[in-house]
Amino acid sequence: MSASDSRARLLDIIRKRSFGRGEITLASGRKSDFYFNLKPTMLDAEGAALLAELTLDALQGENIDYVGGLEMGAVPLAGAIAQLSFMRGKPIQAFFVRKKPKEHGARLSVEGLAPGETLAGKRIVIVEDVTTTGGSAIKAAEAVRDAGGNIVMVFTMVDRQEGATEGFQEAKLPFRSLYTASEFLKN
């Protein structure tokens, strides 16, 4: 399938499985008349494969060491991207940042690293399923920077176009998206 066919197919999957109309309160506290719940797409076999494929294609040439982001949305994304990168012969490792460290065990904020493995000096892309203001990704980026990682960019599957671009500019984080809300709101 060509890149444009893959993109069109994934847009169709997201529209059918993860996009809806109706009043909803977003994580940011804002009200909206449309929503994206990307979990049904991320956990769909074809949807997961296409998300990983299109993300890796978009990141080509960036020399990424790791992908990760704040739980929960980043977990299935990072796993699918890591798996496909290995299958393509250019492995990118994955991790996620807890919203708050566990209160038992190692009490880690960054999860998924092997003993002795570190993000220090590594080139990292923060991935996110849906971005509204960017607050969750900025929180993940802060944890990664605290761990010594170099944030190359924040990459989201869907930008709701409600302030994230400005928030990331202010945080000095490059930002790109696979889709924008306007692509789903056209019809």
Coordinates of C-alpha atoms in Angstrom, one line a residue:
M1 CA 0.0 0.0 0.0
S2 CA 1.4 3.5 -0.8
A3 CA 1.9 6.0 1.9
S4 CA -1.1 8.1 0.7
D5 CA -3.2 4.9 0.7
S6 CA -2.0 4.0 4.2
R7 CA -2.8 7.5 5.4
A8 CA -6.3 7.5 3.9
R9 CA -7.0 4.0 5.3
L10 CA -5.9 5.0 8.8
L11 CA -8.0 8.2 8.6
D12 CA -11.0 6.0 7.8
I13 CA -10.2 3.6 10.7
I14 CA -9.9 6.6 13.1
R15 CA -13.1 8.1 11.9
K16 CA -15.0 4.8 12.4
R17 CA -13.4 3.6 15.6
S18 CA -12.2 6.7 17.5
F19 CA -14.0 9.9 16.4
G20 CA -17.3 11.0 17.7
R21 CA -19.6 14.0 18.0
G22 CA -21.4 15.1 21.2
E23 CA -20.5 17.2 24.2
I24 CA -17.5 16.0 26.2
T25 CA -15.2 17.4 28.8
L26 CA -11.6 17.1 27.7
A27 CA -8.6 16.3 30.0
S28 CA -7.7 20.0 29.8
G29 CA -11.2 20.8 31.4
R30 CA -12.4 22.4 28.2
K31 CA -15.8 21.4 26.7
S32 CA -16.0 20.2 23.1
D33 CA -18.6 19.0 20.7
F34 CA -16.3 16.4 19.2
Y35 CA -13.9 13.9 20.6
F36 CA -11.2 11.4 19.7
N37 CA -10.6 8.2 21.8
L38 CA -7.7 6.7 19.9
K39 CA -7.6 3.5 22.1
P40 CA -10.0 1.5 19.8
T41 CA -7.7 2.4 16.9
M42 CA -4.4 1.8 18.7
L43 CA -5.6 -1.6 19.9
D44 CA -7.0 -2.6 16.5
A45 CA -4.5 -4.8 14.6
E46 CA -4.6 -2.8 11.3
G47 CA -4.9 0.5 13.1
A48 CA -1.8 -0.2 15.3
A49 CA 0.2 -1.3 12.3
L50 CA -0.7 1.8 10.3
L51 CA -0.1 4.2 13.2
A52 CA 3.4 2.6 13.7
E53 CA 4.1 2.6 9.9
L54 CA 3.1 6.2 9.3
T55 CA 4.9 7.4 12.5
L56 CA 8.1 5.7 11.5
D57 CA 7.9 7.1 8.0
A58 CA 7.4 10.6 9.4
L59 CA 10.4 10.2 11.7
Q60 CA 12.7 8.8 9.1
G61 CA 16.1 10.6 9.1
E62 CA 15.8 11.9 12.7
N63 CA 18.1 9.2 14.2
I64 CA 15.8 8.5 17.1
D65 CA 17.0 6.3 19.9
Y66 CA 13.7 6.1 21.9
V67 CA 10.0 6.9 21.6
G68 CA 7.9 7.3 24.7
G69 CA 5.4 9.5 26.4
L70 CA 3.0 9.9 29.3
E71 CA 0.8 6.9 30.2
M72 CA -1.8 5.7 29.0
G73 CA -2.0 6.9 25.4
A74 CA 1.7 6.6 24.6
V75 CA 2.0 3.0 25.8
P76 CA 0.4 1.1 22.9
L77 CA 1.9 3.6 20.4
A78 CA 5.4 3.3 21.7
G79 CA 5.2 -0.5 21.7
A80 CA 3.9 -0.7 18.2
I81 CA 6.5 1.8 16.9
A82 CA 9.3 -0.1 18.7
Q83 CA 8.2 -3.5 17.3
L84 CA 7.9 -2.2 13.7
S85 CA 11.3 -0.4 13.9
F86 CA 12.9 -3.7 14.9
M87 CA 11.1 -5.5 12.0
R88 CA 12.5 -2.9 9.6
G89 CA 16.0 -3.4 10.9
K90 CA 16.4 0.0 12.6
P91 CA 15.3 -0.6 16.2
I92 CA 14.0 2.3 18.3
Q93 CA 13.5 1.5 21.9
A94 CA 10.3 2.5 23.9
F95 CA 9.4 3.7 27.3
F96 CA 6.6 5.5 29.1
V97 CA 6.4 8.1 31.8
R98 CA 4.1 7.5 34.7
K99 CA 1.7 10.3 35.7
K100 CA 3.1 9.8 39.2
P101 CA 5.7 7.3 40.4
K102 CA 4.5 4.0 41.8
E103 CA 4.4 4.1 45.6
H104 CA 6.1 0.6 45.8
G105 CA 8.9 -1.2 44.1
A106 CA 11.5 1.0 42.4
R107 CA 9.2 4.1 42.5
L108 CA 10.2 5.0 38.9
S109 CA 8.7 7.8 36.8
V110 CA 10.2 6.4 33.5
E111 CA 9.3 2.8 32.9
G112 CA 10.4 0.3 30.4
L113 CA 14.2 0.6 30.7
A114 CA 16.3 -2.4 31.5
P115 CA 18.5 -2.2 34.7
G116 CA 21.4 0.1 34.0
E117 CA 19.8 1.5 30.8
T118 CA 19.4 5.3 30.8
L119 CA 17.9 8.0 28.6
A120 CA 21.0 10.3 29.2
G121 CA 22.2 11.7 25.9
K122 CA 19.7 9.8 23.8
R123 CA 17.6 11.3 21.0
I124 CA 13.9 11.0 22.0
V125 CA 10.5 11.6 20.4
I126 CA 7.6 12.0 22.7
V127 CA 4.5 10.4 21.2
E128 CA 1.0 11.1 22.0
D129 CA -2.4 9.8 20.8
V130 CA -4.4 13.0 20.9
T131 CA -3.1 16.5 21.7
T132 CA -5.2 19.4 22.9
T133 CA -3.1 21.9 24.7
G134 CA 0.1 19.8 25.0
G135 CA 0.2 19.7 28.8
S136 CA 0.6 15.9 29.0
A137 CA 3.4 15.7 26.5
I138 CA 5.1 18.7 28.1
K139 CA 5.0 16.8 31.4
A140 CA 6.5 13.7 29.8
A141 CA 9.2 15.9 28.1
E142 CA 10.1 17.4 31.5
A143 CA 10.6 13.9 33.0
V144 CA 12.7 12.8 30.0
R145 CA 14.8 16.0 30.3
D146 CA 15.2 15.4 34.0
A147 CA 16.6 11.9 33.1
G148 CA 19.1 13.5 30.7
G149 CA 17.3 12.8 27.4
N150 CA 17.4 15.1 24.4
I151 CA 13.9 15.7 23.1
V152 CA 13.9 15.8 19.3
M153 CA 10.2 16.5 18.9
V154 CA 6.7 15.8 20.1
F155 CA 4.8 13.7 17.6
T156 CA 1.0 13.3 18.0
M157 CA -1.4 11.2 16.0
V158 CA -4.1 13.8 16.1
D159 CA -3.7 17.5 16.9
R160 CA -7.1 18.9 18.1
Q161 CA -5.7 22.4 17.0
E162 CA -6.6 24.0 20.4
G163 CA -3.3 25.5 21.5
A164 CA -0.8 22.8 21.4
T165 CA 1.4 24.4 18.8
E166 CA 1.7 27.6 20.9
G167 CA 2.3 25.6 24.1
F168 CA 5.1 23.6 22.5
Q169 CA 6.7 26.7 21.0
E170 CA 6.7 28.3 24.5
A171 CA 8.2 25.0 25.9
K172 CA 10.8 25.0 23.1
L173 CA 9.6 21.6 21.8
P174 CA 9.3 21.0 18.1
F175 CA 5.9 19.6 17.3
R176 CA 4.4 17.6 14.4
S177 CA 1.2 15.7 13.9
L178 CA 0.0 12.9 11.7
Y179 CA -3.5 14.4 11.4
T180 CA -5.3 17.5 12.5
A181 CA -8.9 17.7 13.8
S182 CA -9.9 19.8 10.8
E183 CA -9.4 16.7 8.6
F184 CA -12.1 14.9 10.6
L185 CA -14.4 17.9 10.9
K186 CA -14.7 18.6 7.2
N187 CA -17.7 16.3 6.7

